[in-house]
CSV table of C-alpha atoms in Angstrom, one decimal:
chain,number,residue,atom,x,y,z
A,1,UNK,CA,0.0,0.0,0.0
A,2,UNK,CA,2.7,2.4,0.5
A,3,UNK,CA,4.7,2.0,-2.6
A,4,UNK,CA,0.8,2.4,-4.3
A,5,UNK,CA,0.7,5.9,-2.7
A,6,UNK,CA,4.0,7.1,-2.6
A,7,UNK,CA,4.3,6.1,-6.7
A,8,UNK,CA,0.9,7.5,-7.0
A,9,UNK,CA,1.8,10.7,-5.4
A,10,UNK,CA,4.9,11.4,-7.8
A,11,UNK,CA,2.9,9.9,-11.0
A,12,UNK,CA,-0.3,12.0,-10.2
A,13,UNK,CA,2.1,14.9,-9.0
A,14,UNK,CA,3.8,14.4,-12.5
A,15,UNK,CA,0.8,14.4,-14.8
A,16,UNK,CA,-0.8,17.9,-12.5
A,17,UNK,CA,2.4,19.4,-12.7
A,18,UNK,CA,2.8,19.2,-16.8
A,19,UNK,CA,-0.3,20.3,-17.3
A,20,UNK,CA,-0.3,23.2,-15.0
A,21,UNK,CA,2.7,23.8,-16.8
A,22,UNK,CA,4.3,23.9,-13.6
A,23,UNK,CA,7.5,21.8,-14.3
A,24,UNK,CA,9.9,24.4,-12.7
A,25,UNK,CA,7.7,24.2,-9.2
A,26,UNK,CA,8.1,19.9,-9.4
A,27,UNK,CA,11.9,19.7,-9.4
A,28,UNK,CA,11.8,22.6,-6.9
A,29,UNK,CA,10.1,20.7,-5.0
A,30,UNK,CA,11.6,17.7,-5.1
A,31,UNK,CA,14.8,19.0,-3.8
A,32,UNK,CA,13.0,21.3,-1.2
A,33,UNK,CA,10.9,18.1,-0.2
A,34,UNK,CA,14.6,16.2,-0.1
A,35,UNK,CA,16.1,19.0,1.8
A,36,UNK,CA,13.6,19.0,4.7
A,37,UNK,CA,13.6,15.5,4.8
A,38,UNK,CA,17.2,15.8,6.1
A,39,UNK,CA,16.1,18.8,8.3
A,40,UNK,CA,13.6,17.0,10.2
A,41,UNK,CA,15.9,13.8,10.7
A,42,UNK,CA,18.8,16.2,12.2
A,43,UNK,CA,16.2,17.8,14.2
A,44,UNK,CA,15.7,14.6,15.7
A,45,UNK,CA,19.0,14.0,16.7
A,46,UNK,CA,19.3,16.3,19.7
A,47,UNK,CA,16.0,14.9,21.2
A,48,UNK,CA,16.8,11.1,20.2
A,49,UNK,CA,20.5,11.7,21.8
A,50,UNK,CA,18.9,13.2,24.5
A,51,UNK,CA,16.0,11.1,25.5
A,52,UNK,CA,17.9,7.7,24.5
A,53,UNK,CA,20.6,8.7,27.2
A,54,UNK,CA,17.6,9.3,30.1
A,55,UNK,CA,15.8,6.4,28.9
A,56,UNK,CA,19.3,4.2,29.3
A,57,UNK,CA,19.6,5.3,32.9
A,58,UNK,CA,16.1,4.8,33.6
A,59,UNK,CA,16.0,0.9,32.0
A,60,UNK,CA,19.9,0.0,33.7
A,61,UNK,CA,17.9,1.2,36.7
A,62,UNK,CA,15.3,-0.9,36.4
A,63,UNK,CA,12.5,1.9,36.2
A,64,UNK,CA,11.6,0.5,33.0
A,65,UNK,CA,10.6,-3.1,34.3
A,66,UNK,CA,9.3,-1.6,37.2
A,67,UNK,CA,6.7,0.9,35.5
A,68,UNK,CA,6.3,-2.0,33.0
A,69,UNK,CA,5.5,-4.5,36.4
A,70,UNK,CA,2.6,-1.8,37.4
A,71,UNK,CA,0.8,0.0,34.8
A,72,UNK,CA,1.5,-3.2,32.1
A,73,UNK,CA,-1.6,-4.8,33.0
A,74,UNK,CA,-3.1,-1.6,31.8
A,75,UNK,CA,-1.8,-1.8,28.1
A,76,UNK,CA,-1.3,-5.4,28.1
A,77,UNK,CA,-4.6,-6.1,26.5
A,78,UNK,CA,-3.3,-4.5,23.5
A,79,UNK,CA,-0.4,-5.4,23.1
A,80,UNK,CA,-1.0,-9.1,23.8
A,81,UNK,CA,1.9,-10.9,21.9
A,82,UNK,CA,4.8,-8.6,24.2
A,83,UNK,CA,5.8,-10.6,27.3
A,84,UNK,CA,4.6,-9.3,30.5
A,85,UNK,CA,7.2,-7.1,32.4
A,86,UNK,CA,9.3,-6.9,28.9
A,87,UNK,CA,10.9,-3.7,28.1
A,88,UNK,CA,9.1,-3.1,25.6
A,89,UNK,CA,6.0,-2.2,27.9
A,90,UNK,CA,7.8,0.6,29.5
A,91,UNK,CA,8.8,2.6,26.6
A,92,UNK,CA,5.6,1.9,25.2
A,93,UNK,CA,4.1,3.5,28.5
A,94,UNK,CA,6.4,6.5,28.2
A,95,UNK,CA,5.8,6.7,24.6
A,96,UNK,CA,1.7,6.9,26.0
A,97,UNK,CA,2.2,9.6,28.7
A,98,UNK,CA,4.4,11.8,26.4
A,99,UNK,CA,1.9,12.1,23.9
A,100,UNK,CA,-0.7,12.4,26.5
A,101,UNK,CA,0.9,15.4,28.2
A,102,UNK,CA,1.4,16.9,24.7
A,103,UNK,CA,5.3,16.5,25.1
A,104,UNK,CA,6.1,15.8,21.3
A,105,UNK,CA,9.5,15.8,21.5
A,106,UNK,CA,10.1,13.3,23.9
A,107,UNK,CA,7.3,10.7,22.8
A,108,UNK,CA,8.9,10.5,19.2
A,109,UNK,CA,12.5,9.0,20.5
A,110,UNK,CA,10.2,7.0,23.3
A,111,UNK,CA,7.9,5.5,20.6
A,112,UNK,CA,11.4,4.7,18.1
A,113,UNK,CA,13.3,3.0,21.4
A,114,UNK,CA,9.7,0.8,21.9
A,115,UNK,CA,9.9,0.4,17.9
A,116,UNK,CA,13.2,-1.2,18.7
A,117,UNK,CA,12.3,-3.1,21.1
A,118,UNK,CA,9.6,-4.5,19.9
A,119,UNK,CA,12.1,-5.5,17.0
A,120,UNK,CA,13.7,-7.7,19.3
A,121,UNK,CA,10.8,-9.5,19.4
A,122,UNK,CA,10.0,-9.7,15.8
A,123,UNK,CA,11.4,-13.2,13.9
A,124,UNK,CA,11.4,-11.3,10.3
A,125,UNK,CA,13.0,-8.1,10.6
A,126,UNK,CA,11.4,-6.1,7.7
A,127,UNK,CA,7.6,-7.1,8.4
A,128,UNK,CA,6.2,-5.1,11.0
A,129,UNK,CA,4.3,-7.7,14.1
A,130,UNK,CA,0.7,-7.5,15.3
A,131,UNK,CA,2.4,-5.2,18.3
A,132,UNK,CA,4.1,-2.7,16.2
A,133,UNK,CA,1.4,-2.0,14.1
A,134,UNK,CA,-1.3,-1.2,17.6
A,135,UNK,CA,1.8,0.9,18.4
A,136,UNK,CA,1.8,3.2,15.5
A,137,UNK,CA,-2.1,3.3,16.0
A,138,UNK,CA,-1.7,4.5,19.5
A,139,UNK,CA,0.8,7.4,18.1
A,140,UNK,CA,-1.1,8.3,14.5
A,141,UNK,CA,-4.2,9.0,17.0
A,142,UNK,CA,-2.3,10.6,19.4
A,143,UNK,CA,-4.2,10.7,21.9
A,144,UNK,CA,-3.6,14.6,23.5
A,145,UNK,CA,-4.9,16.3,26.7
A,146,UNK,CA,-2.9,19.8,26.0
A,147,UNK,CA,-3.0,20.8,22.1
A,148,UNK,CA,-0.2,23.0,23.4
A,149,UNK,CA,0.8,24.6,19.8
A,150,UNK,CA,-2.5,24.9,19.1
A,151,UNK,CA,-3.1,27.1,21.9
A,152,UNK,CA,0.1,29.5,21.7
A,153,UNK,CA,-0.9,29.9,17.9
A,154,UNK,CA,-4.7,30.7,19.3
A,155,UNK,CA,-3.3,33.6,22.0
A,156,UNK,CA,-0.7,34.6,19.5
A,157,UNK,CA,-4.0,35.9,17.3
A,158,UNK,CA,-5.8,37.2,20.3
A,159,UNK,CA,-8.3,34.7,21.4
A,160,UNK,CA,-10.7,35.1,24.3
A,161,UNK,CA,-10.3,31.6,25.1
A,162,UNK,CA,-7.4,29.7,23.9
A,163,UNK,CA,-7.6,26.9,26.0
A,164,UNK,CA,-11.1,26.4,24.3
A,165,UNK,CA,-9.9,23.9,22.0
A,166,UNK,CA,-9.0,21.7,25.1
A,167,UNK,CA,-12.1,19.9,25.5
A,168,UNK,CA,-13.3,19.3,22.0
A,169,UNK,CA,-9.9,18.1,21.4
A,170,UNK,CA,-9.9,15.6,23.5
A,171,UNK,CA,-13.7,14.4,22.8
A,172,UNK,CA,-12.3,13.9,18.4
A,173,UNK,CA,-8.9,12.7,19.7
A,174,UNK,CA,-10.3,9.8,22.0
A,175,UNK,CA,-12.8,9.1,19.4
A,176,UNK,CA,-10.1,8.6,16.9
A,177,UNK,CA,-7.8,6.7,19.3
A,178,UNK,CA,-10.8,4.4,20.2
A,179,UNK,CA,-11.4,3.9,16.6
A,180,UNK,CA,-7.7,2.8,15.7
A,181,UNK,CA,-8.1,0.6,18.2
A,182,UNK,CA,-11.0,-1.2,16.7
A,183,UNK,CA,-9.4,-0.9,13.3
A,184,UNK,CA,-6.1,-2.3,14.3
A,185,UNK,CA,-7.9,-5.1,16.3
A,186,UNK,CA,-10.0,-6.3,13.5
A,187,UNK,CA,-7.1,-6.1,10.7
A,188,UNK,CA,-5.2,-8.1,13.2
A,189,UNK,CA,-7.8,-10.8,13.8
A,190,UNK,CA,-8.1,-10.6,9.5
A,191,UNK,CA,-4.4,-11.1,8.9
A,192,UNK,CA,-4.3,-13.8,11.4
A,193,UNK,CA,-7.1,-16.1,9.4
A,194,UNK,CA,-5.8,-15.1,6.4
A,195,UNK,CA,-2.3,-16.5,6.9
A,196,UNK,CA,-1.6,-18.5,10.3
A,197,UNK,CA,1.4,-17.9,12.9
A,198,UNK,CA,4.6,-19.3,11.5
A,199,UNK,CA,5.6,-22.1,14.7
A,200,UNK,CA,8.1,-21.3,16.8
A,201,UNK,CA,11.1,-20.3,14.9
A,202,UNK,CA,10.1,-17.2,16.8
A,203,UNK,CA,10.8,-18.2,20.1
A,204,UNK,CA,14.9,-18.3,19.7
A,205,UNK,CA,14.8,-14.0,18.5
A,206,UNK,CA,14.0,-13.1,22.3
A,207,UNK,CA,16.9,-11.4,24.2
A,208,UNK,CA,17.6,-13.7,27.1
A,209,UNK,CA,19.6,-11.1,28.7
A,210,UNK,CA,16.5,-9.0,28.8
A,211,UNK,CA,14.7,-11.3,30.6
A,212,UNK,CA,11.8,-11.8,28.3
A,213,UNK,CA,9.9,-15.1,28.0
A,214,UNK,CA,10.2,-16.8,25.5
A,215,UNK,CA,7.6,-16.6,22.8
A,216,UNK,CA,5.4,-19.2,22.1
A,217,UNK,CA,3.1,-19.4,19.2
A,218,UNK,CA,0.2,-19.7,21.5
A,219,UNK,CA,1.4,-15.8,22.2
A,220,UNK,CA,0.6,-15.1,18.3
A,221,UNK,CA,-3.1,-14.9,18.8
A,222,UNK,CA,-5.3,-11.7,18.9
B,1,UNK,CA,-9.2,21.2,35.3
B,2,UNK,CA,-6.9,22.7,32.0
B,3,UNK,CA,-4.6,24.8,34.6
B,4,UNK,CA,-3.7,21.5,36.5
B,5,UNK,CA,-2.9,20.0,33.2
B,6,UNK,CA,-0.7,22.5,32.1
B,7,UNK,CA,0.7,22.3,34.7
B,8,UNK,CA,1.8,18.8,34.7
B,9,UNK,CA,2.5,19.5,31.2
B,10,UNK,CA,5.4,22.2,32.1
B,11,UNK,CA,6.7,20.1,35.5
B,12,UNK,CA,6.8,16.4,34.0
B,13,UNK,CA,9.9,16.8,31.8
B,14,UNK,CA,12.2,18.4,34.5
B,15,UNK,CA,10.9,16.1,37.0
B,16,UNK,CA,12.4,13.3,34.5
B,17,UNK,CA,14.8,14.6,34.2
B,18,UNK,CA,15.9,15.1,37.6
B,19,UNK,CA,14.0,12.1,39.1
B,20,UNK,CA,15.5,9.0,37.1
B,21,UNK,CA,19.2,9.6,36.7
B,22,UNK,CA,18.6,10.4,41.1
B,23,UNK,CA,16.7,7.5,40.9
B,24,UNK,CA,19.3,5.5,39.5
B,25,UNK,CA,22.5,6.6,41.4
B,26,UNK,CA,20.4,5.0,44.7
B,27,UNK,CA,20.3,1.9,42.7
B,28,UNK,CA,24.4,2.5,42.2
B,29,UNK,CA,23.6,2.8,38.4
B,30,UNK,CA,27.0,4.6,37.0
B,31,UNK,CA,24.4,7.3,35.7
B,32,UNK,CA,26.6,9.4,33.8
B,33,UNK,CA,28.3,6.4,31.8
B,34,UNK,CA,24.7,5.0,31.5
B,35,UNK,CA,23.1,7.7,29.7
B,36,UNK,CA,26.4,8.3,27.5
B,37,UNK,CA,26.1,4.8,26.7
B,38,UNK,CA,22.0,4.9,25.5
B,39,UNK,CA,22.6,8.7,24.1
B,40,UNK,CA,25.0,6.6,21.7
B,41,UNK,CA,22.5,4.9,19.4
B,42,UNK,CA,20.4,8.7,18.9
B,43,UNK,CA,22.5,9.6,16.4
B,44,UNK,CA,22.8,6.2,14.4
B,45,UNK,CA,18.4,6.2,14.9
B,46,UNK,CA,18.3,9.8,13.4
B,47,UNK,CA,20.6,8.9,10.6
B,48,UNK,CA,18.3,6.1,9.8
B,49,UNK,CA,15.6,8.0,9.4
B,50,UNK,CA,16.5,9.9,6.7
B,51,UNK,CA,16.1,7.5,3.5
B,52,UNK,CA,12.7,7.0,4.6
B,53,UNK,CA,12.0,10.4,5.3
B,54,UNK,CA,13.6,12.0,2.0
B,55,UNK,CA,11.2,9.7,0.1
B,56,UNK,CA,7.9,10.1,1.6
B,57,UNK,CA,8.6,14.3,1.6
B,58,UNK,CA,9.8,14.6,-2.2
B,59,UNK,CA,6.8,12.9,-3.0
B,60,UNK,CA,4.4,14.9,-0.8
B,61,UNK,CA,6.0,18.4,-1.9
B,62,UNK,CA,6.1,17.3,-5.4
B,63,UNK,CA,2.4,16.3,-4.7
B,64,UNK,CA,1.4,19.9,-3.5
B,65,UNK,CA,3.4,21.8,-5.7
B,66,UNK,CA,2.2,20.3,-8.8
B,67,UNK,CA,-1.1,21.8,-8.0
B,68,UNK,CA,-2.6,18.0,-7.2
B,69,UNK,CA,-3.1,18.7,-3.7
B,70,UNK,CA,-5.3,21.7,-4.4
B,71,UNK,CA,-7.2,20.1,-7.5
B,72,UNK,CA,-8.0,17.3,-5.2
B,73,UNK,CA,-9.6,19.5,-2.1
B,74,UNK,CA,-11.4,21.7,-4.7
B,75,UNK,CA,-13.2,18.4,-5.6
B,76,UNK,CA,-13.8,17.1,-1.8
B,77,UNK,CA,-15.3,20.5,-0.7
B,78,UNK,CA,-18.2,21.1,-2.3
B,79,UNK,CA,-19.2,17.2,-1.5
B,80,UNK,CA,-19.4,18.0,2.1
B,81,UNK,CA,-20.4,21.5,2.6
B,82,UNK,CA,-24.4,20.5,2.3
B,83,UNK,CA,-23.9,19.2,5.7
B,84,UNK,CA,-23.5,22.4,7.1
B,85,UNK,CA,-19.5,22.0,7.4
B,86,UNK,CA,-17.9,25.4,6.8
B,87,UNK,CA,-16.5,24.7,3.4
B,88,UNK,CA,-12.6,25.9,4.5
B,89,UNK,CA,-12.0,23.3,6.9
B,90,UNK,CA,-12.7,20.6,4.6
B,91,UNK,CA,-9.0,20.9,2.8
B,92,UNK,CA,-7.9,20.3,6.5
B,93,UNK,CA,-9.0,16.3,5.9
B,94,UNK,CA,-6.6,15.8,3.5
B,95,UNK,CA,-3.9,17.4,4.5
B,96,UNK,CA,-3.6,16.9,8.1
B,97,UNK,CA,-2.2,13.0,7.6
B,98,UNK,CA,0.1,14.4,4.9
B,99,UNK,CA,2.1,16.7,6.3
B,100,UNK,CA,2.3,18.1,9.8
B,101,UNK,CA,3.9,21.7,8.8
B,102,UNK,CA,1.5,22.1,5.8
B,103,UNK,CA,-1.7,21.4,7.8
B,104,UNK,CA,-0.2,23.4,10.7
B,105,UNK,CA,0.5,26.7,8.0
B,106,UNK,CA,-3.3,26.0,6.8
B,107,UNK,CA,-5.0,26.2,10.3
B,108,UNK,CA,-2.5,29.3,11.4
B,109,UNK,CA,-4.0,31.0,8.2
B,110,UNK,CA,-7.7,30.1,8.8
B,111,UNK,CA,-7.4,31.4,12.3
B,112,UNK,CA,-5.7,34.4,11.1
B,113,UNK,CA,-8.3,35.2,8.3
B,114,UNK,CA,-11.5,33.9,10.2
B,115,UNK,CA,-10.6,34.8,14.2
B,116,UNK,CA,-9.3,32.1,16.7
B,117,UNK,CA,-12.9,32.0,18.3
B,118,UNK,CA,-15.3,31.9,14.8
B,119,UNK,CA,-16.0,28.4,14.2
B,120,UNK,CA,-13.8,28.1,11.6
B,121,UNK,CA,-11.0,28.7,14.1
B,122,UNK,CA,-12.3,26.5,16.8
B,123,UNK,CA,-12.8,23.3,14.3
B,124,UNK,CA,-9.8,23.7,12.5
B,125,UNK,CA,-8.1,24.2,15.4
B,126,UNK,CA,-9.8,20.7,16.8
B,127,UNK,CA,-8.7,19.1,13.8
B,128,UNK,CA,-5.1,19.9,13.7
B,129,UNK,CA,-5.1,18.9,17.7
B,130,UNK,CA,-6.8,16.0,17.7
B,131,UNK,CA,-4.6,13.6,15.2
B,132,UNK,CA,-0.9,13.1,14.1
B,133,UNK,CA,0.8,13.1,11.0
B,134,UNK,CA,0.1,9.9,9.8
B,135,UNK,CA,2.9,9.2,7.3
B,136,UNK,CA,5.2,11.0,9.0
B,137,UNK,CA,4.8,8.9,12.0
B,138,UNK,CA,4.9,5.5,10.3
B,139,UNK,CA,7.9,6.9,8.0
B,140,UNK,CA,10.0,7.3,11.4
B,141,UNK,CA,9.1,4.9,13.0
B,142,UNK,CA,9.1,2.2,11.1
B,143,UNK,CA,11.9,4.0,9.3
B,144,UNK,CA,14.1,3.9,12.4
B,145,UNK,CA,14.0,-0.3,12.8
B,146,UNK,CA,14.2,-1.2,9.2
B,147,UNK,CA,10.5,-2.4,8.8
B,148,UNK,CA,9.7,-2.0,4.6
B,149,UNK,CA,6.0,-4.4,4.5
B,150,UNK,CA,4.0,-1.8,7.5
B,151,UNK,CA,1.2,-4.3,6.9
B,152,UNK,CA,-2.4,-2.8,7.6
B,153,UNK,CA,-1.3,0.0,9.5
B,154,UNK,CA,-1.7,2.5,7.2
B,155,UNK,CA,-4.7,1.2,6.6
B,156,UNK,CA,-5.8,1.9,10.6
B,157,UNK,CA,-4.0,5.0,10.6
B,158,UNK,CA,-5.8,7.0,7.6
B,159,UNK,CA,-9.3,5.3,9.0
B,160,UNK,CA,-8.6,7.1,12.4
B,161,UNK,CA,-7.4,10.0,10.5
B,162,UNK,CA,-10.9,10.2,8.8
B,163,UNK,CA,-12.9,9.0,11.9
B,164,UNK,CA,-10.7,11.9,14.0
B,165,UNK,CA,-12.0,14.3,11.4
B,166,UNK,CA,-15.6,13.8,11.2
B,167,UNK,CA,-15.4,13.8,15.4
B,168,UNK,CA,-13.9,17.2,15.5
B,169,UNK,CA,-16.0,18.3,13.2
B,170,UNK,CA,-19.2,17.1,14.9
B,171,UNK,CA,-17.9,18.1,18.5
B,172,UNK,CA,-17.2,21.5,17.3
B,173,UNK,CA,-20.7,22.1,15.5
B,174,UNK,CA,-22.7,20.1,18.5
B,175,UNK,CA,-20.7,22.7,21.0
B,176,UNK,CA,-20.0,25.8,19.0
B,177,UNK,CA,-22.1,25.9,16.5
């Protein structure tokens, strides 16, 4: 599906463009497009650096497990297939409460470091798992409490009430979090009739040094 | 109820920051060494990224500038507007999972034009609160392990983008309008 749109969007982008007679503006924009590609990824590198580094002392201090331990059972229902008290769990909670609080630049390097983690769990690298994709749900709905940009930009133009926004915000944002959650749940339960759980060759990718349990394909199921 | 939000907002990240590495010197973690050792793999993540990212923006600025983007919300507009949707924050739909800066620049100007507290204002700035940046967040993310077949979440993610949409749009007219 992604090559489809991403060819799509050049082809139909193409085809616009030469008969708008706006040939100049496409390879303008292909190297502008190219250039903040490379602007946002170095952006990232501060925050990722940074974050990475906290996140390091808060797993070798077992903070991780711990938070996994006492708010897992709370997210565990989605992500079924991640082995209770895995570290996973609690960057995935971090990632949660970051986005929650409206703190964008530290849920993006939480949500990569649970990516990762979740890699660790995954027997074919290049095919994202059941897990990963509820993860990326959780994080394109984004659940907010604080549209904090949205409110500086609203007092910025004089509004009586900036903070507004806050409730009807939260009313379309948990509306569209509950409903990636029923989408990701029925896709899941579709891709699993459609093509059964490989057995166990899974079971040997888990980090023993992490402490994880081992998978079993019993663990596969929605 | 907002105040004490913001203000958990503006006290959780220094308390993080404070609270785990003094957290994790009780525990006799080495916290300095610790955090040079995670803050190690940022740069090699970031780096990573950029492939992915280069690819899905060339094609969504080529996209826009083209004139696509516009041709395409010109068509979707008039399709909703019977339903008593202010006709300006329709465009919002399709650009909100596309780019995060481009939907952003679109809301600042509606609010500038229209007045942060018309309903214009208020719904488009609902909309622009309410999801992410749908490609953008599956780019990085998956970018950042390697992951090429996403699977159906793109799928799940436009479908919340959509069903996010419609909500704000109904909030905002059931409360504002």
């Amino acid at each position: 599906m992604i090559n489809g749109i991403w060819l799509s969007m050049i082809v139909i982008g193409f085809l616009f463009a030469a008969v708008n007679g706006r040939m100049d503006e496409f390879t303008a924009a292909v190297f502008d497009g190219a250039k903040s590609g490379v602007t946002v990824s170095f952006g990232l590198i501060s925050v990722l650096v940074f974050w990475l580094g906290i996140m390091r002392i808060a797993e070798d201090a077992g903070l991780l497990k711990k938070i996994a331990k006492v708010l897992g059972p709370v997210v565990s229902f989605l992500f079924p297939d991640v082995p209770k008290g895995h570290p996973a769990i609690g960057y995935i909670l971090s990632n949660m409460s970051a986005n929650l609080l409206g703190l964008g630049n530290a849920a993006t390097p939480m949500g990569i470091k649970a990516m990762q983690e979740l890699q660790t769990l995954n027997p074919d690298k290049e095919t994202a798992t059941p897990a990963m994709c509820t993860l990326l749900a959780l994080n394109t709905a984004s659940i907010t409490l604080i549209p904090a940009t949205l409110i500086a930009i609203r007092l910025n133009y004089g509004s009586a009430d900036p903070a507004g926004i806050v409730g009807t915000t939260l009313a379309a944002t948990a509306v569209a979090t509950l409903a990636a959650i029923a989408a990701d749940r029925l896709f899941r339960r579709l891709s699993l009739l459609r093509k059964p759980p490989k057995p166990p060759a899974a079971s040997r990718t888990v980090e023993a040094s992490r402490g994880g349990k081992p998978l079993n394909s019993s663990s596969l199921k929605g | 109820m907002y105040q004490l939000i913001s203000l958990i907002s503006a006290w959780a990240i220094p308390v993080m920051i404070t609270f785990i590495p003094l957290y994790a010197f009780t525990r006799k973690v080495p916290v300095y060494e610790s955090f040079v050792e995670g803050a190690k793999d940022g740069f090699g993540t970031a780096i990573a990224i950029i492939p992915h990212l280069v690819g899905m923006l060339v094609a969504i600025s080529v996209f826009r500038a083209s004139g696509a983007l516009d041709y395409l919300m010109g068509f979707i507009a008039p399709a909703l507007q019977g339903l008593g949707v202010p006709a300006e924050v329709l465009p919002l739909g399709l650009l909100r999972p596309l780019t995060g800066t481009g939907s952003l620049a679109y809301t600042t100007d509606l609010i500038r034009v229209h007045g942060p507290d018309s309903l214009i204002g208020m719904i488009a700035s609902t909309i622009q609160g309410s999801t992410d940046t749908t490609l953008y967040v599956l780019t990085v993310y998956f970018g950042a392990v390697g992951i090429r077949n996403g699977r159906y979440a793109l799928k799940v993610g436009l479908f919340s983008d959509v069903v996010g949409f419609v909500a704000a749009i109904a909030v905002c007219l059931l409360v504002f309008g």
